[in-house]
Coordinates of C-alpha atoms in Angstrom, one line a residue:
M1 CA 12.4 -17.7 14.2
T2 CA 13.4 -14.2 14.2
D3 CA 15.9 -14.5 11.8
L4 CA 12.9 -14.4 9.2
F5 CA 12.4 -10.7 10.2
E6 CA 16.0 -9.4 10.8
N7 CA 18.1 -7.4 8.4
V8 CA 20.2 -9.5 6.3
S9 CA 23.3 -7.9 5.2
P10 CA 23.8 -7.5 1.4
T11 CA 26.7 -9.9 0.7
A12 CA 27.1 -12.5 -2.0
I13 CA 25.8 -15.9 -1.1
D14 CA 27.5 -19.0 -2.2
G15 CA 29.8 -17.0 -4.5
A16 CA 26.9 -16.0 -6.5
S17 CA 27.2 -12.5 -8.1
R18 CA 24.8 -10.0 -6.7
P19 CA 21.9 -8.5 -9.0
L20 CA 22.8 -5.1 -10.1
A21 CA 20.0 -3.3 -8.1
D22 CA 21.4 -4.7 -4.7
R23 CA 24.8 -3.7 -5.5
L24 CA 23.6 -0.1 -6.4
R25 CA 21.4 0.2 -3.4
P26 CA 22.5 3.5 -1.6
A27 CA 24.6 3.3 1.3
T28 CA 23.4 6.8 2.7
L29 CA 20.4 8.8 2.1
A30 CA 22.4 11.3 0.2
E31 CA 22.6 8.9 -2.4
V32 CA 18.8 8.0 -2.8
I33 CA 17.8 9.5 -6.3
G34 CA 14.5 11.5 -7.1
Q35 CA 13.2 12.2 -3.6
D36 CA 14.8 15.4 -2.6
H37 CA 11.4 16.8 -1.5
L38 CA 11.8 14.5 1.4
L39 CA 15.2 14.1 2.1
G40 CA 16.6 17.7 1.9
P41 CA 17.7 19.5 4.9
N42 CA 14.4 21.4 5.3
A43 CA 12.5 18.7 4.0
P44 CA 10.3 16.4 6.3
L45 CA 12.9 13.7 6.7
G46 CA 15.8 15.9 6.6
A47 CA 14.3 18.1 9.5
M48 CA 13.3 14.8 11.6
L49 CA 17.0 13.6 11.2
A50 CA 18.4 17.0 12.0
A51 CA 16.3 17.2 15.3
G52 CA 17.4 13.6 16.3
H53 CA 13.6 12.4 16.5
L54 CA 11.9 9.9 14.0
S55 CA 8.3 9.6 14.1
S56 CA 6.4 6.7 12.6
L57 CA 5.9 7.0 9.0
I58 CA 3.8 5.8 6.0
L59 CA 5.6 6.0 2.8
W60 CA 3.2 6.2 -0.1
G61 CA 4.5 5.9 -3.6
P62 CA 4.7 3.6 -6.7
P63 CA 6.8 0.6 -6.8
G64 CA 10.7 1.0 -7.5
V65 CA 10.9 4.4 -5.9
G66 CA 13.1 3.8 -3.0
K67 CA 10.3 3.1 -0.2
T68 CA 12.3 0.2 1.4
T69 CA 16.0 1.8 0.8
I70 CA 14.7 4.8 2.6
A71 CA 13.3 3.0 5.6
R72 CA 16.5 1.0 5.9
L73 CA 18.6 4.0 5.8
L74 CA 16.5 5.9 8.5
A75 CA 17.2 3.0 10.9
D76 CA 21.1 3.4 10.3
E77 CA 20.9 7.1 10.7
T78 CA 19.0 6.7 14.0
D79 CA 20.7 3.7 15.4
L80 CA 17.6 1.7 15.4
H81 CA 17.4 -2.0 14.9
F82 CA 16.0 -2.7 11.6
V83 CA 13.4 -5.1 10.9
Q84 CA 11.3 -5.8 7.6
I85 CA 8.1 -8.0 7.2
S86 CA 5.8 -8.2 4.4
A87 CA 1.9 -7.9 5.2
I88 CA 1.5 -10.4 2.6
F89 CA 3.3 -13.1 4.3
T90 CA 2.9 -12.2 7.8
G91 CA 0.1 -13.3 10.2
V92 CA -0.9 -12.5 13.9
P93 CA 1.3 -15.2 15.4
E94 CA 4.4 -13.7 13.6
L95 CA 3.4 -10.2 14.5
R96 CA 3.4 -11.0 18.2
K97 CA 7.0 -12.6 17.8
V98 CA 8.0 -9.5 16.3
F99 CA 6.5 -7.2 18.9
E100 CA 8.0 -9.5 21.6
A101 CA 11.5 -9.4 20.3
A102 CA 11.1 -5.4 19.8
R103 CA 10.2 -5.3 23.8
M104 CA 13.1 -7.2 24.8
R105 CA 15.4 -5.4 22.3
R106 CA 14.1 -2.1 24.0
Q107 CA 14.8 -3.4 27.4
R108 CA 18.6 -3.9 26.4
G109 CA 18.4 0.1 25.4
T110 CA 18.0 -0.7 21.4
G111 CA 15.0 0.6 19.7
T112 CA 13.4 -1.1 16.7
L113 CA 12.4 0.5 13.1
L114 CA 9.9 -1.9 12.0
F115 CA 9.4 -1.7 8.3
V116 CA 6.1 -3.2 7.0
D117 CA 5.9 -3.7 3.2
E118 CA 2.3 -3.4 1.8
I119 CA 1.0 -2.3 5.1
H120 CA -2.5 -2.0 3.4
R121 CA -2.6 -5.6 3.0
F122 CA -3.0 -5.9 6.7
N123 CA -6.9 -6.0 7.9
K124 CA -8.2 -3.7 10.6
A125 CA -7.6 -5.9 13.4
Q126 CA -4.0 -6.3 12.5
Q127 CA -3.6 -2.7 12.2
D128 CA -4.9 -2.1 15.6
G129 CA -2.4 -4.4 16.8
F130 CA 0.4 -1.9 15.8
L131 CA -1.2 0.8 18.2
P132 CA 0.1 0.1 21.5
H133 CA 3.6 -0.6 20.6
M134 CA 3.7 2.6 18.5
E135 CA 2.4 4.6 21.7
D136 CA 4.8 3.0 24.1
G137 CA 7.7 3.3 22.0
T138 CA 8.5 -0.2 21.3
I139 CA 8.5 0.3 17.7
V140 CA 8.9 3.2 15.2
L141 CA 6.6 2.1 12.6
V142 CA 7.7 2.7 8.8
G143 CA 5.0 1.3 6.4
A144 CA 5.2 1.2 2.6
T145 CA 2.1 1.3 0.5
T146 CA 1.2 1.8 -3.3
E147 CA -2.2 2.5 -2.3
N148 CA -3.9 5.7 -0.9
P149 CA -3.7 5.5 2.9
S150 CA -6.8 7.5 3.4
F151 CA -8.5 4.8 1.8
E152 CA -6.7 1.7 3.1
L153 CA -5.3 2.4 6.5
N154 CA -7.2 2.8 9.8
A155 CA -7.6 6.4 10.9
A156 CA -5.9 5.4 14.4
V157 CA -2.5 4.4 12.6
L158 CA -2.8 7.2 10.4
S159 CA -3.2 9.7 13.3
R160 CA 0.1 8.3 14.7
S161 CA 2.1 8.5 11.6
Q162 CA 3.2 10.9 9.2
V163 CA 2.2 10.3 5.4
L164 CA 5.1 11.1 3.1
V165 CA 4.4 10.6 -0.7
L166 CA 7.3 9.3 -2.7
N167 CA 7.3 10.5 -6.4
R168 CA 7.5 8.4 -9.4
L169 CA 11.1 8.6 -10.8
D170 CA 11.2 11.1 -13.8
D171 CA 13.5 11.0 -16.6
I172 CA 16.1 13.2 -14.9
A173 CA 16.2 10.6 -11.8
L174 CA 16.3 7.7 -14.1
T175 CA 19.1 9.0 -16.5
A176 CA 21.2 9.7 -13.3
M177 CA 20.6 6.0 -12.0
L178 CA 21.6 4.8 -15.6
T179 CA 24.9 6.7 -15.3
R180 CA 25.4 5.1 -12.0
A181 CA 24.6 1.6 -13.0
E182 CA 27.1 1.9 -16.0
S183 CA 29.8 3.3 -13.7
E184 CA 29.3 0.5 -11.5
L185 CA 29.5 -2.0 -14.3
E186 CA 32.5 0.1 -15.5
A187 CA 31.0 0.0 -19.2
Q188 CA 28.7 2.1 -21.1
L189 CA 25.7 0.2 -22.6
P190 CA 25.8 -0.5 -26.3
L191 CA 23.0 1.7 -27.2
T192 CA 22.5 4.6 -29.5
V193 CA 21.1 7.9 -28.0
G194 CA 17.6 7.1 -29.0
A195 CA 17.7 3.6 -27.5
R196 CA 18.8 4.9 -24.3
V197 CA 15.9 7.2 -24.3
A198 CA 13.8 4.1 -25.2
L199 CA 15.2 2.1 -22.3
I200 CA 14.6 4.9 -19.7
N201 CA 10.8 5.1 -21.1
M202 CA 10.3 1.1 -20.7
A203 CA 11.3 1.7 -17.1
D204 CA 8.1 3.7 -16.6
G205 CA 9.2 5.5 -13.4
D206 CA 10.5 2.4 -11.6
G207 CA 14.2 2.4 -10.7
R208 CA 14.0 -1.2 -10.0
A209 CA 12.8 -2.1 -13.3
L210 CA 15.4 0.1 -15.1
L211 CA 18.2 -1.7 -13.2
N212 CA 16.9 -5.1 -14.2
L213 CA 16.7 -3.9 -17.9
V214 CA 20.3 -2.5 -17.6
E215 CA 21.5 -6.0 -16.4
Q216 CA 19.8 -7.7 -19.2
V217 CA 21.3 -5.3 -21.8
S218 CA 24.8 -5.5 -20.5
S219 CA 24.8 -9.1 -20.7
W220 CA 24.3 -9.2 -24.4
Q221 CA 27.3 -10.0 -26.6
G222 CA 28.3 -7.8 -29.5
T223 CA 30.2 -4.3 -30.0
E224 CA 27.8 -2.3 -32.5
P225 CA 25.3 0.0 -30.6
L226 CA 21.5 -1.2 -30.9
D227 CA 19.3 1.5 -32.0
V228 CA 15.7 1.6 -30.7
D229 CA 14.1 -1.1 -33.1
Q230 CA 16.8 -3.5 -32.1
L231 CA 16.3 -2.8 -28.4
T232 CA 12.6 -3.0 -28.6
A233 CA 12.8 -6.3 -30.4
R234 CA 14.8 -7.7 -27.6
L235 CA 13.1 -6.4 -24.5
T236 CA 9.5 -6.1 -23.6
R237 CA 8.1 -2.8 -22.5
R238 CA 7.1 -2.9 -18.7
A239 CA 3.3 -3.0 -18.3
A240 CA 1.9 -0.1 -17.2
Q241 CA 0.9 0.2 -13.2
Y242 CA -2.7 -0.2 -13.1
D243 CA -5.1 -1.7 -10.5
K244 CA -8.7 -2.0 -11.4
S245 CA -9.8 -1.7 -7.9
G246 CA -7.0 0.6 -6.4
D247 CA -5.9 4.1 -6.6
A248 CA -4.8 4.4 -10.3
H249 CA -8.4 3.2 -11.0
Y250 CA -10.0 6.3 -9.5
N251 CA -7.0 8.7 -10.5
L252 CA -7.4 7.8 -14.1
I253 CA -11.4 7.8 -14.3
S254 CA -10.9 11.3 -12.7
A255 CA -8.8 12.2 -15.2
L256 CA -11.0 11.0 -17.9
H257 CA -13.8 12.9 -16.5
K258 CA -12.2 16.2 -15.9
S259 CA -10.7 16.1 -19.4
V260 CA -14.3 15.8 -20.9
R261 CA -15.6 18.5 -18.6
G262 CA -12.6 20.6 -19.9
S263 CA -13.6 20.2 -23.4
D264 CA -10.1 18.4 -24.2
P265 CA -10.7 15.7 -26.8
D266 CA -7.2 14.8 -26.9
A267 CA -6.6 14.5 -23.3
A268 CA -9.8 12.5 -23.0
L269 CA -8.8 10.1 -25.7
Y270 CA -5.5 9.4 -23.8
W271 CA -6.9 8.7 -20.6
L272 CA -9.5 6.5 -22.2
A273 CA -6.6 4.8 -23.8
R274 CA -4.5 4.6 -20.5
M275 CA -7.4 2.7 -18.9
L276 CA -8.2 0.4 -21.8
K277 CA -4.5 -0.6 -22.0
G278 CA -4.5 -1.3 -18.2
G279 CA -7.3 -3.7 -18.6
E280 CA -10.3 -1.9 -17.3
D281 CA -13.5 -3.1 -18.1
P282 CA -15.0 -1.3 -21.2
R283 CA -18.5 -1.6 -19.8
F284 CA -17.4 0.3 -16.6
L285 CA -16.1 3.0 -19.1
A286 CA -19.4 3.0 -21.0
R287 CA -21.4 3.6 -17.9
R288 CA -19.2 6.2 -16.6
I289 CA -19.2 8.1 -19.9
T290 CA -23.0 8.1 -19.8
R291 CA -23.0 9.7 -16.5
M292 CA -20.6 12.2 -17.8
A293 CA -23.4 13.1 -20.5
V294 CA -25.8 13.5 -17.9
E295 CA -23.8 15.4 -15.4
D296 CA -21.6 17.8 -17.4
I297 CA -23.5 18.2 -20.8
G298 CA -27.1 17.8 -19.7
L299 CA -29.8 19.8 -21.8
A300 CA -26.8 21.9 -23.4
D301 CA -26.9 19.0 -26.0
P302 CA -29.9 16.6 -25.2
Q303 CA -28.4 14.5 -28.0
A304 CA -25.0 13.6 -25.8
Q305 CA -26.9 11.0 -23.7
G306 CA -28.1 9.2 -26.9
V307 CA -24.6 9.2 -28.4
C308 CA -23.2 7.3 -25.2
L309 CA -26.1 4.9 -24.9
Q310 CA -25.6 4.1 -28.7
A311 CA -21.8 3.8 -28.2
W312 CA -22.7 1.2 -25.3
E313 CA -24.7 -1.0 -27.3
T314 CA -22.5 -0.9 -30.2
Y315 CA -19.7 -2.3 -27.7
E316 CA -22.2 -5.0 -26.3
R317 CA -22.7 -6.0 -30.1
L318 CA -19.1 -5.8 -31.3
G319 CA -16.8 -6.5 -28.1
S320 CA -13.3 -5.5 -27.9
P321 CA -11.5 -4.4 -29.4
E322 CA -13.8 -3.1 -32.2
G323 CA -16.5 -1.8 -30.0
E324 CA -13.8 0.3 -28.1
L325 CA -13.7 2.7 -30.9
A326 CA -17.6 3.7 -30.5
L327 CA -16.5 4.6 -26.8
A328 CA -13.9 6.8 -28.1
Q329 CA -16.3 8.5 -30.6
A330 CA -18.5 8.9 -27.4
I331 CA -15.8 10.7 -25.6
V332 CA -14.8 12.9 -28.5
Y333 CA -18.3 14.0 -28.7
L334 CA -18.6 14.7 -25.0
A335 CA -15.5 16.6 -25.0
L336 CA -16.8 18.8 -27.9
A337 CA -20.3 19.1 -26.6
P338 CA -21.5 22.5 -24.9
K339 CA -21.4 21.9 -21.3
S340 CA -24.0 22.7 -18.5
N341 CA -24.4 21.1 -15.0
A342 CA -27.6 23.0 -14.5
T343 CA -29.8 19.7 -14.2
Y344 CA -27.1 18.2 -12.2
A345 CA -27.1 21.2 -9.7
G346 CA -30.7 21.8 -9.7
F347 CA -31.6 18.0 -8.8
K348 CA -29.0 18.4 -6.0
A349 CA -30.7 21.4 -4.5
A350 CA -33.9 19.8 -4.9
M351 CA -33.0 17.1 -2.9
K352 CA -31.7 19.0 -0.3
A353 CA -34.9 21.1 -0.2
A354 CA -36.9 17.7 -0.1
A355 CA -34.9 16.7 2.8
Q356 CA -35.6 20.0 4.7
T357 CA -39.5 20.1 4.1
G358 CA -39.9 16.5 5.2
S359 CA -43.6 15.7 4.6
E360 CA -45.3 18.9 3.3
P361 CA -48.2 18.0 1.4
P362 CA -49.0 19.4 -2.2
P363 CA -51.3 22.2 -2.4
K364 CA -54.9 21.0 -2.4
H365 CA -55.6 22.7 -5.7
I366 CA -53.6 20.1 -7.6
L367 CA -54.9 17.1 -5.8
N368 CA -57.0 14.7 -7.6
A369 CA -60.6 14.4 -5.9
P370 CA -61.9 10.9 -6.9
T371 CA -64.3 10.8 -4.0
N372 CA -67.0 13.2 -2.5
L373 CA -65.3 13.2 0.9
M374 CA -62.0 14.4 -0.9
K375 CA -64.0 17.3 -2.8
D376 CA -65.7 18.3 0.6
Q377 CA -61.9 18.8 1.9
G378 CA -60.9 20.9 -1.1
Y379 CA -59.3 18.6 -3.2
G380 CA -59.0 19.9 -6.6
S381 CA -60.7 23.1 -5.7
G382 CA -59.5 26.3 -7.6
Y383 CA -57.3 24.1 -10.0
E384 CA -57.0 26.0 -13.3
Y385 CA -56.5 23.9 -16.4
D386 CA -53.4 25.2 -18.3
H387 CA -54.6 24.5 -21.7
D388 CA -57.7 26.6 -21.1
A389 CA -55.7 29.5 -19.7
Q390 CA -54.3 32.5 -21.7
D391 CA -51.0 31.4 -23.2
G392 CA -51.5 27.9 -22.1
F393 CA -50.0 28.8 -18.8
S394 CA -52.0 29.5 -15.6
G395 CA -48.9 30.3 -13.4
Q396 CA -50.5 28.6 -10.4
N397 CA -48.3 27.6 -7.4
Y398 CA -47.3 23.9 -7.4
F399 CA -45.0 23.8 -4.1
P400 CA -46.4 23.3 -0.7
D401 CA -48.5 26.3 0.6
T402 CA -46.1 26.6 3.7
M403 CA -43.0 26.5 1.5
K404 CA -41.3 29.4 -0.3
R405 CA -40.9 29.0 -4.0
G406 CA -38.0 27.4 -4.8
I407 CA -35.6 27.9 -7.9
Y408 CA -33.3 25.1 -8.6
Y409 CA -32.9 24.9 -12.5
L410 CA -30.6 27.8 -13.9
P411 CA -29.7 26.9 -17.6
V412 CA -26.7 28.4 -18.8
E413 CA -26.3 30.4 -22.2
R414 CA -24.7 27.4 -23.9
G415 CA -25.9 25.1 -26.7
F416 CA -29.5 24.0 -26.6
E417 CA -29.9 25.2 -23.2
R418 CA -29.8 28.8 -24.4
E419 CA -33.0 27.8 -25.9
L420 CA -34.3 26.2 -22.5
K421 CA -33.3 29.4 -20.7
R422 CA -35.3 31.7 -23.1
R423 CA -38.4 29.5 -22.1
V424 CA -37.5 29.5 -18.3
D425 CA -37.4 33.4 -18.7
Y426 CA -40.6 33.6 -20.6
F427 CA -42.5 31.7 -17.9
V428 CA -41.0 33.8 -15.1
K429 CA -42.4 36.7 -16.9
L430 CA -46.0 35.2 -17.1
R431 CA -45.9 34.2 -13.7
A432 CA -45.3 37.7 -12.7
K433 CA -48.2 38.9 -14.5
R434 CA -50.4 36.7 -12.9
G435 CA -49.7 38.2 -9.5
P436 CA -48.3 37.2 -6.4
A437 CA -50.9 34.6 -5.6
S438 CA -49.1 32.6 -8.4

């Protein structure tokens, strides 16, 4: 039964040729491409290996960047028995067998590096099951995840592990991988310079995807190099990584929001397009775009919220893809609108003050007195009707009597809020004229 979890040597099976990705799997950590920030002499893994001590690790990064390969090579470098499981296919009974085999192996003097692919797929109870075996040294856990560990993994597991972030492979790394693949194939791919660049772009930072594409191209018959159009006609671009409920969802909506806040319509349109291309629900985007108008533009441009609501309604009437243009129009409007978070900041400050002051009652002079008993208690006594006052402004106090006057709304000198600031300043001066009782 343990054969399901043991390392299988990469040999040909029944004479079938091995996939290129398997043939090019690095034999040493020095051959791993694109992760020098982890593997260099002064980098985290390099320092661990130099010290002769490997702690439990969580390898966080996108697909096809070498997480499995690094785990396998770490086991080789530290003389640990390599065991690989997937959280997708492994349940509690299988985990118990893995831990028992590791315990028996340890009694024979051999440690175990347990590599758990997609570790974020395990629930809390399953993750907790690793803890005693990590603590007593039965296993060195190396988990791989494409999702943010701080959201997906238990604090107890994280506290006993070091999180290492693997980079998406850039064009330099992918080019080096392409060169290595051609050397293994003993032939250069029949592509023009432009088509080679296009092939690398199609891989979208995924080394495994690149090698699969290389394998397809190398199998084509013909001697004339293919140009970009010919290549793209035969190959389909790899779908962009996007999980509507995962880390990419939050990263991209953050990028969109901050691009709008930073008054960059081009970047905002790009991130909007990335999310739509990834299959994001346009209604979610419509809601978040409206939130941006309220939070970051506010009263600097009172029309911004209306523009967003109209775009939302237009999408509801037209649907995709026609209605998506209305969302793009709203994004451009927000990016170029004057910005102010004065209302947003003021509301947060008022909410904080409300929490601190508890149940303080309003001053009696601004309370209605519909009964004689309430009048006898002083309700409404001394209230000044603002329309009868000089300048239409009484300057009375409207805060609780025991509370110091709060100042929460601080308008900025941008857009329409410049006019609102002028009005605020005007009333501050009038209030000062009415005296300290106001």
